[in-house]
PDB file of C-alpha atoms in Angstrom:
ATOM      1  CA  UNK A   1     106.047 109.670 107.698  1.00 66.00           C
ATOM      2  CA  UNK A   2     107.154 106.072 107.708  1.00 77.00           C
ATOM      3  CA  UNK A   3     109.013 105.406 110.922  1.00 88.00           C
ATOM      4  CA  UNK A   4     109.793 102.599 113.345  1.00 94.00           C
ATOM      5  CA  UNK A   5     111.441 103.482 116.636  1.00 96.00           C
ATOM      6  CA  UNK A   6     113.273 100.773 118.560  1.00 97.00           C
ATOM      7  CA  UNK A   7     114.825 100.705 122.017  1.00 96.00           C
ATOM      8  CA  UNK A   8     117.086 100.023 123.701  1.00 97.00           C
ATOM      9  CA  UNK A   9     119.953 100.234 121.221  1.00 96.00           C
ATOM     10  CA  UNK A  10     122.040  97.927 123.395  1.00 97.00           C
ATOM     11  CA  UNK A  11     120.902  95.358 125.940  1.00 98.00           C
ATOM     12  CA  UNK A  12     122.973  93.104 128.175  1.00 98.00           C
ATOM     13  CA  UNK A  13     121.318  90.314 130.135  1.00 98.00           C
ATOM     14  CA  UNK A  14     122.624  87.447 132.212  1.00 98.00           C
ATOM     15  CA  UNK A  15     122.344  84.038 130.597  1.00 98.00           C
ATOM     16  CA  UNK A  16     119.044  82.497 131.603  1.00 97.00           C
ATOM     17  CA  UNK A  17     117.314  85.823 132.204  1.00 98.00           C
ATOM     18  CA  UNK A  18     114.710  87.396 129.906  1.00 98.00           C
ATOM     19  CA  UNK A  19     115.254  90.142 127.345  1.00 98.00           C
ATOM     20  CA  UNK A  20     112.636  92.589 126.104  1.00 98.00           C
ATOM     21  CA  UNK A  21     112.942  94.877 123.085  1.00 98.00           C
ATOM     22  CA  UNK A  22     110.286  97.489 122.378  1.00 98.00           C
ATOM     23  CA  UNK A  23     109.216  99.259 119.210  1.00 98.00           C
ATOM     24  CA  UNK A  24     106.712 101.855 118.108  1.00 96.00           C
ATOM     25  CA  UNK A  25     105.478 102.628 114.624  1.00 94.00           C
ATOM     26  CA  UNK A  26     103.874 105.629 113.006  1.00 89.00           C
ATOM     27  CA  UNK A  27     101.422 104.264 110.418  1.00 83.00           C
ATOM     28  CA  UNK A  28      98.195 103.053 111.983  1.00 82.00           C
ATOM     29  CA  UNK A  29      97.418 101.144 108.764  1.00 81.00           C
ATOM     30  CA  UNK A  30     100.382  98.804 109.257  1.00 87.00           C
ATOM     31  CA  UNK A  31      99.210  95.245 109.779  1.00 87.00           C
ATOM     32  CA  UNK A  32     102.339  93.088 109.682  1.00 91.00           C
ATOM     33  CA  UNK A  33     105.257  93.248 112.115  1.00 94.00           C
ATOM     34  CA  UNK A  34     108.258  90.983 111.554  1.00 94.00           C
ATOM     35  CA  UNK A  35     111.315  90.625 113.743  1.00 96.00           C
ATOM     36  CA  UNK A  36     114.725  89.854 112.278  1.00 95.00           C
ATOM     37  CA  UNK A  37     117.909  88.564 113.908  1.00 96.00           C
ATOM     38  CA  UNK A  38     121.262  89.451 112.396  1.00 95.00           C
ATOM     39  CA  UNK A  39     124.453  87.799 113.550  1.00 93.00           C
ATOM     40  CA  UNK A  40     127.774  89.442 112.847  1.00 89.00           C
ATOM     41  CA  UNK A  41     128.564  89.390 109.144  1.00 85.00           C
ATOM     42  CA  UNK A  42     125.394  87.519 108.241  1.00 89.00           C
ATOM     43  CA  UNK A  43     122.085  88.356 106.609  1.00 91.00           C
ATOM     44  CA  UNK A  44     119.006  89.373 108.622  1.00 92.00           C
ATOM     45  CA  UNK A  45     116.810  86.347 109.255  1.00 92.00           C
ATOM     46  CA  UNK A  46     113.132  86.374 110.098  1.00 92.00           C
ATOM     47  CA  UNK A  47     112.601  84.854 113.549  1.00 95.00           C
ATOM     48  CA  UNK A  48     108.962  85.646 114.262  1.00 95.00           C
ATOM     49  CA  UNK A  49     106.187  87.872 112.979  1.00 93.00           C
ATOM     50  CA  UNK A  50     102.776  89.043 114.125  1.00 93.00           C
ATOM     51  CA  UNK A  51      99.736  90.408 112.354  1.00 89.00           C
ATOM     52  CA  UNK A  52      97.417  93.114 113.572  1.00 84.00           C
ATOM     53  CA  UNK A  53      94.525  90.760 114.223  1.00 83.00           C
ATOM     54  CA  UNK A  54      96.594  88.976 116.871  1.00 83.00           C
ATOM     55  CA  UNK A  55      97.724  90.421 120.195  1.00 90.00           C
ATOM     56  CA  UNK A  56     100.403  87.877 121.031  1.00 95.00           C
ATOM     57  CA  UNK A  57     102.330  85.089 119.356  1.00 94.00           C
ATOM     58  CA  UNK A  58     104.777  82.640 120.861  1.00 96.00           C
ATOM     59  CA  UNK A  59     107.371  80.305 119.385  1.00 94.00           C
ATOM     60  CA  UNK A  60     109.327  78.367 121.995  1.00 96.00           C
ATOM     61  CA  UNK A  61     111.438  80.927 123.907  1.00 97.00           C
ATOM     62  CA  UNK A  62     110.405  83.858 121.726  1.00 98.00           C
ATOM     63  CA  UNK A  63     107.167  85.806 121.976  1.00 97.00           C
ATOM     64  CA  UNK A  64     105.875  88.987 120.400  1.00 98.00           C
ATOM     65  CA  UNK A  65     103.106  91.226 121.667  1.00 97.00           C
ATOM     66  CA  UNK A  66     101.246  93.910 119.767  1.00 96.00           C
ATOM     67  CA  UNK A  67      99.181  96.831 121.052  1.00 94.00           C
ATOM     68  CA  UNK A  68      97.625  98.312 117.936  1.00 91.00           C
ATOM     69  CA  UNK A  69      95.879 101.114 119.784  1.00 91.00           C
ATOM     70  CA  UNK A  70      99.149 102.386 121.213  1.00 93.00           C
ATOM     71  CA  UNK A  71     101.129 101.360 118.104  1.00 93.00           C
ATOM     72  CA  UNK A  72     103.588  99.424 120.242  1.00 95.00           C
ATOM     73  CA  UNK A  73     105.018  95.968 119.748  1.00 97.00           C
ATOM     74  CA  UNK A  74     107.623  94.037 121.692  1.00 98.00           C
ATOM     75  CA  UNK A  75     109.907  91.015 121.458  1.00 98.00           C
ATOM     76  CA  UNK A  76     110.391  88.849 124.520  1.00 98.00           C
ATOM     77  CA  UNK A  77     113.137  86.234 124.748  1.00 98.00           C
ATOM     78  CA  UNK A  78     113.034  83.984 127.803  1.00 97.00           C
ATOM     79  CA  UNK A  79     115.765  81.729 129.224  1.00 98.00           C
ATOM     80  CA  UNK A  80     118.371  83.497 127.123  1.00 98.00           C
ATOM     81  CA  UNK A  81     121.309  81.517 125.776  1.00 97.00           C
ATOM     82  CA  UNK A  82     124.702  82.577 124.364  1.00 96.00           C
ATOM     83  CA  UNK A  83     123.502  81.968 120.814  1.00 96.00           C
ATOM     84  CA  UNK A  84     120.850  84.650 121.305  1.00 97.00           C
ATOM     85  CA  UNK A  85     123.623  87.267 121.147  1.00 97.00           C
ATOM     86  CA  UNK A  86     122.970  89.229 117.936  1.00 97.00           C
ATOM     87  CA  UNK A  87     121.362  92.397 116.616  1.00 97.00           C
ATOM     88  CA  UNK A  88     117.566  92.302 116.535  1.00 98.00           C
ATOM     89  CA  UNK A  89     115.477  94.481 114.238  1.00 97.00           C
ATOM     90  CA  UNK A  90     111.796  95.175 114.548  1.00 97.00           C
ATOM     91  CA  UNK A  91     109.946  96.187 111.419  1.00 95.00           C
ATOM     92  CA  UNK A  92     106.548  97.172 110.109  1.00 93.00           C
ATOM     93  CA  UNK A  93     104.948  96.858 106.701  1.00 88.00           C
ATOM     94  CA  UNK A  94     103.603  99.915 104.971  1.00 77.00           C
ATOM     95  CA  UNK A  95     100.555  98.498 103.221  1.00 70.00           C
ATOM     96  CA  UNK A  96     100.204 101.125 100.542  1.00 68.00           C
ATOM     97  CA  UNK A  97     103.780 100.497  99.471  1.00 69.00           C
ATOM     98  CA  UNK A  98     104.158  96.864 100.483  1.00 77.00           C
ATOM     99  CA  UNK A  99     107.625  97.568 101.803  1.00 85.00           C
ATOM    100  CA  UNK A 100     109.096  96.848 105.204  1.00 90.00           C
ATOM    101  CA  UNK A 101     110.550  99.642 107.307  1.00 91.00           C
ATOM    102  CA  UNK A 102     113.099  98.597 109.927  1.00 94.00           C
ATOM    103  CA  UNK A 103     114.021  99.957 113.314  1.00 95.00           C
ATOM    104  CA  UNK A 104     117.643 100.829 114.000  1.00 95.00           C
ATOM    105  CA  UNK A 105     118.276  97.593 115.851  1.00 96.00           C
ATOM    106  CA  UNK A 106     119.088  96.368 119.349  1.00 98.00           C
ATOM    107  CA  UNK A 107     122.428  94.738 120.046  1.00 97.00           C
ATOM    108  CA  UNK A 108     121.753  91.976 122.559  1.00 98.00           C
ATOM    109  CA  UNK A 109     124.649  90.647 124.642  1.00 97.00           C
ATOM    110  CA  UNK A 110     124.125  87.499 126.686  1.00 97.00           C
ATOM    111  CA  UNK A 111     126.526  87.532 129.617  1.00 96.00           C
ATOM    112  CA  UNK A 112     127.927  84.238 130.953  1.00 92.00           C
TER     113      UNK A 112
ATOM    114  CA  UNK B   1     117.458  77.334  94.231  1.00 49.00           C
ATOM    115  CA  UNK B   2     118.072  77.553  97.925  1.00 68.00           C
ATOM    116  CA  UNK B   3     117.747  81.253  98.574  1.00 91.00           C
ATOM    117  CA  UNK B   4     118.517  84.790  97.479  1.00 95.00           C
ATOM    118  CA  UNK B   5     121.969  85.054  95.932  1.00 96.00           C
ATOM    119  CA  UNK B   6     124.037  88.228  95.728  1.00 97.00           C
ATOM    120  CA  UNK B   7     127.291  88.857  93.904  1.00 97.00           C
ATOM    121  CA  UNK B   8     129.912  89.895  94.581  1.00 97.00           C
ATOM    122  CA  UNK B   9     130.101  89.404  98.360  1.00 96.00           C
ATOM    123  CA  UNK B  10     132.661  92.162  98.704  1.00 97.00           C
ATOM    124  CA  UNK B  11     133.671  95.031  96.472  1.00 97.00           C
ATOM    125  CA  UNK B  12     136.426  97.559  97.049  1.00 98.00           C
ATOM    126  CA  UNK B  13     136.485 100.440  94.613  1.00 98.00           C
ATOM    127  CA  UNK B  14     138.147 103.788  94.234  1.00 97.00           C
ATOM    128  CA  UNK B  15     136.095 106.915  94.618  1.00 97.00           C
ATOM    129  CA  UNK B  16     134.627 107.997  91.314  1.00 97.00           C
ATOM    130  CA  UNK B  17     134.430 104.502  89.824  1.00 98.00           C
ATOM    131  CA  UNK B  18     131.191 102.783  88.845  1.00 98.00           C
ATOM    132  CA  UNK B  19     130.109  99.524  90.460  1.00 98.00           C
ATOM    133  CA  UNK B  20     127.356  97.042  89.707  1.00 98.00           C
ATOM    134  CA  UNK B  21     125.860  94.426  92.010  1.00 97.00           C
ATOM    135  CA  UNK B  22     123.663  91.505  91.099  1.00 98.00           C
ATOM    136  CA  UNK B  23     120.827  89.826  92.951  1.00 98.00           C
ATOM    137  CA  UNK B  24     119.163  86.534  92.040  1.00 97.00           C
ATOM    138  CA  UNK B  25     115.928  86.121  94.017  1.00 95.00           C
ATOM    139  CA  UNK B  26     114.156  82.902  94.895  1.00 93.00           C
ATOM    140  CA  UNK B  27     112.775  81.811  91.544  1.00 89.00           C
ATOM    141  CA  UNK B  28     109.057  81.906  92.348  1.00 86.00           C
ATOM    142  CA  UNK B  29     109.261  85.307  94.091  1.00 90.00           C
ATOM    143  CA  UNK B  30     107.991  88.148  91.941  1.00 90.00           C
ATOM    144  CA  UNK B  31     108.870  90.923  94.403  1.00 92.00           C
ATOM    145  CA  UNK B  32     112.488  92.030  94.734  1.00 94.00           C
ATOM    146  CA  UNK B  33     113.777  94.704  97.128  1.00 95.00           C
ATOM    147  CA  UNK B  34     117.070  96.549  97.574  1.00 96.00           C
ATOM    148  CA  UNK B  35     118.170  97.887 100.945  1.00 96.00           C
ATOM    149  CA  UNK B  36     121.294  99.590 102.220  1.00 96.00           C
ATOM    150  CA  UNK B  37     122.685  98.934 105.687  1.00 95.00           C
ATOM    151  CA  UNK B  38     125.421 100.976 107.315  1.00 93.00           C
ATOM    152  CA  UNK B  39     127.218  99.981 110.489  1.00 88.00           C
ATOM    153  CA  UNK B  40     124.987 100.065 113.537  1.00 85.00           C
ATOM    154  CA  UNK B  41     121.850 100.870 111.560  1.00 90.00           C
ATOM    155  CA  UNK B  42     118.854  98.957 110.328  1.00 93.00           C
ATOM    156  CA  UNK B  43     118.360  98.219 106.640  1.00 94.00           C
ATOM    157  CA  UNK B  44     117.128 101.298 104.747  1.00 94.00           C
ATOM    158  CA  UNK B  45     114.751 100.812 101.826  1.00 93.00           C
ATOM    159  CA  UNK B  46     116.110 101.847  98.413  1.00 95.00           C
ATOM    160  CA  UNK B  47     113.765 100.452  95.757  1.00 95.00           C
ATOM    161  CA  UNK B  48     111.609  97.507  94.808  1.00 92.00           C
ATOM    162  CA  UNK B  49     110.322  95.652  91.776  1.00 93.00           C
ATOM    163  CA  UNK B  50     107.275  93.617  90.991  1.00 91.00           C
ATOM    164  CA  UNK B  51     108.365  91.424  88.120  1.00 93.00           C
ATOM    165  CA  UNK B  52     110.243  93.814  85.812  1.00 94.00           C
ATOM    166  CA  UNK B  53     108.434  96.967  86.943  1.00 93.00           C
ATOM    167  CA  UNK B  54     110.202  99.274  89.395  1.00 93.00           C
ATOM    168  CA  UNK B  55     107.370 100.371  91.655  1.00 90.00           C
ATOM    169  CA  UNK B  56     109.083 102.681  94.106  1.00 89.00           C
ATOM    170  CA  UNK B  57     112.364 104.467  94.633  1.00 90.00           C
ATOM    171  CA  UNK B  58     113.415 105.979  97.933  1.00 89.00           C
ATOM    172  CA  UNK B  59     114.589 109.555  98.211  1.00 85.00           C
ATOM    173  CA  UNK B  60     117.832 107.934  99.422  1.00 78.00           C
ATOM    174  CA  UNK B  61     118.396 106.728  95.875  1.00 83.00           C
ATOM    175  CA  UNK B  62     120.223 109.614  94.237  1.00 88.00           C
ATOM    176  CA  UNK B  63     120.509 109.923  90.477  1.00 92.00           C
ATOM    177  CA  UNK B  64     123.859 108.121  90.717  1.00 96.00           C
ATOM    178  CA  UNK B  65     121.972 104.951  91.631  1.00 96.00           C
ATOM    179  CA  UNK B  66     120.017 102.904  89.125  1.00 95.00           C
ATOM    180  CA  UNK B  67     118.385  99.517  89.448  1.00 96.00           C
ATOM    181  CA  UNK B  68     117.002  97.198  86.810  1.00 96.00           C
ATOM    182  CA  UNK B  69     115.198  93.909  86.611  1.00 96.00           C
ATOM    183  CA  UNK B  70     114.885  93.484  82.845  1.00 91.00           C
ATOM    184  CA  UNK B  71     113.287  90.050  82.646  1.00 88.00           C
ATOM    185  CA  UNK B  72     111.643  89.950  86.010  1.00 87.00           C
ATOM    186  CA  UNK B  73     114.222  87.529  87.365  1.00 91.00           C
ATOM    187  CA  UNK B  74     117.635  88.814  88.523  1.00 96.00           C
ATOM    188  CA  UNK B  75     118.237  92.474  89.317  1.00 97.00           C
ATOM    189  CA  UNK B  76     121.247  94.757  89.131  1.00 98.00           C
ATOM    190  CA  UNK B  77     122.033  97.835  91.200  1.00 97.00           C
ATOM    191  CA  UNK B  78     124.547 100.246  89.700  1.00 97.00           C
ATOM    192  CA  UNK B  79     126.235 103.111  91.501  1.00 97.00           C
ATOM    193  CA  UNK B  80     127.961 105.647  89.296  1.00 97.00           C
ATOM    194  CA  UNK B  81     130.773 107.934  90.422  1.00 97.00           C
ATOM    195  CA  UNK B  82     130.995 106.264  93.825  1.00 97.00           C
ATOM    196  CA  UNK B  83     131.565 108.372  96.926  1.00 96.00           C
ATOM    197  CA  UNK B  84     132.932 107.344 100.310  1.00 96.00           C
ATOM    198  CA  UNK B  85     129.449 107.761 101.777  1.00 94.00           C
ATOM    199  CA  UNK B  86     128.259 104.930  99.537  1.00 96.00           C
ATOM    200  CA  UNK B  87     130.267 102.456 101.619  1.00 97.00           C
ATOM    201  CA  UNK B  88     127.704 100.096 103.106  1.00 96.00           C
ATOM    202  CA  UNK B  89     126.207  96.636 102.895  1.00 96.00           C
ATOM    203  CA  UNK B  90     123.724  96.407 100.034  1.00 97.00           C
ATOM    204  CA  UNK B  91     121.054  93.834 100.753  1.00 97.00           C
ATOM    205  CA  UNK B  92     118.632  92.271  98.331  1.00 97.00           C
ATOM    206  CA  UNK B  93     115.444  90.576  99.455  1.00 95.00           C
ATOM    207  CA  UNK B  94     112.570  88.841  97.743  1.00 93.00           C
ATOM    208  CA  UNK B  95     109.041  87.799  98.571  1.00 90.00           C
ATOM    209  CA  UNK B  96     106.422  85.687  96.824  1.00 84.00           C
ATOM    210  CA  UNK B  97     103.119  86.622  95.268  1.00 72.00           C
ATOM    211  CA  UNK B  98     101.084  88.263  97.997  1.00 72.00           C
ATOM    212  CA  UNK B  99     104.046  90.329  98.954  1.00 74.00           C
ATOM    213  CA  UNK B 100     105.905  91.177 102.060  1.00 79.00           C
ATOM    214  CA  UNK B 101     102.818  91.680 104.179  1.00 78.00           C
ATOM    215  CA  UNK B 102     101.963  87.996 104.019  1.00 77.00           C
ATOM    216  CA  UNK B 103     105.308  86.241 103.995  1.00 76.00           C
ATOM    217  CA  UNK B 104     107.976  88.732 104.983  1.00 83.00           C
ATOM    218  CA  UNK B 105     111.286  88.835 103.168  1.00 88.00           C
ATOM    219  CA  UNK B 106     114.077  86.407 102.463  1.00 90.00           C
ATOM    220  CA  UNK B 107     117.350  88.343 102.431  1.00 93.00           C
ATOM    221  CA  UNK B 108     120.479  87.613 100.491  1.00 95.00           C
ATOM    222  CA  UNK B 109     123.887  87.689 102.172  1.00 94.00           C
ATOM    223  CA  UNK B 110     124.551  91.153 100.832  1.00 95.00           C
ATOM    224  CA  UNK B 111     127.329  92.896  98.956  1.00 97.00           C
ATOM    225  CA  UNK B 112     129.687  94.881 101.147  1.00 96.00           C
ATOM    226  CA  UNK B 113     130.938  97.943  99.285  1.00 97.00           C
ATOM    227  CA  UNK B 114     134.009  99.841 100.431  1.00 97.00           C
ATOM    228  CA  UNK B 115     134.858 103.051  98.616  1.00 98.00           C
ATOM    229  CA  UNK B 116     138.443 104.184  99.176  1.00 96.00           C
TER     230      UNK B 116
END
C-alpha cells in the first residue's frame, strides 16, 4: 500500500556538521518527492523537492538525492545552523490519487 | 490573498459535541486537501477536493467526519460526536491546477482540536 518510511526519528548533530535523513517509498510509480520543515507550533513548509527524472538537486546548504531503482531518497543539510532545528518530513506523491503521503518525521537538534 | 487560512486556530470541546473547521485556500488553487497530524507523527491524509468535487476519502475518515467544498472555494470539515482520539492538529493544504505532483502543497497554520 501507500507508505513512506523515514529514519532516524531523532537526530542530533553538532553545529556546523552535516545531517542526513533517509526515506524509502513503496509505490514505484511515484515521481515527485517533496521535503517539508515544521518548526514547533507552525505549519509544514516546503523546503525542497525532487522529481524522478533527476538524481540530485541542491539549494544552498540543502540537497536531495533520489535512487528510483532502490526507491530511496535522502535529505542532506550541510554546515548546520541553530535555525535548522525542526522536524523534517519526507513525502511522496501517489500519482493515481494525486495526494502526498508523508513519513513520520525526523526531529533534528542542532547542538551548540 | 497571502496563503491558506484556517479557522479557528484552536478549539477545545467536550466529548460528544460537534465541531466545524474552515479552510480558505489560495484563491487560484482548485485542489484542497485535509490532513490530520497527531503529536510526533507526520500529516495523515483525510480527504481532498478538486473544485467542489470530493475525489477521495481516507479510511481514517469515519462516518463522524464530513467535509464539504460547496462552491469550490472554502471548505469545511465537521466532526460529529467528538471523541478524545480526535484530538489533533487538522491541516488544510491547497495546490494549483496541475496538482500536487507539479507544485507541492501550501499548508495552512492548522486548527488544533482538544477534546476533553
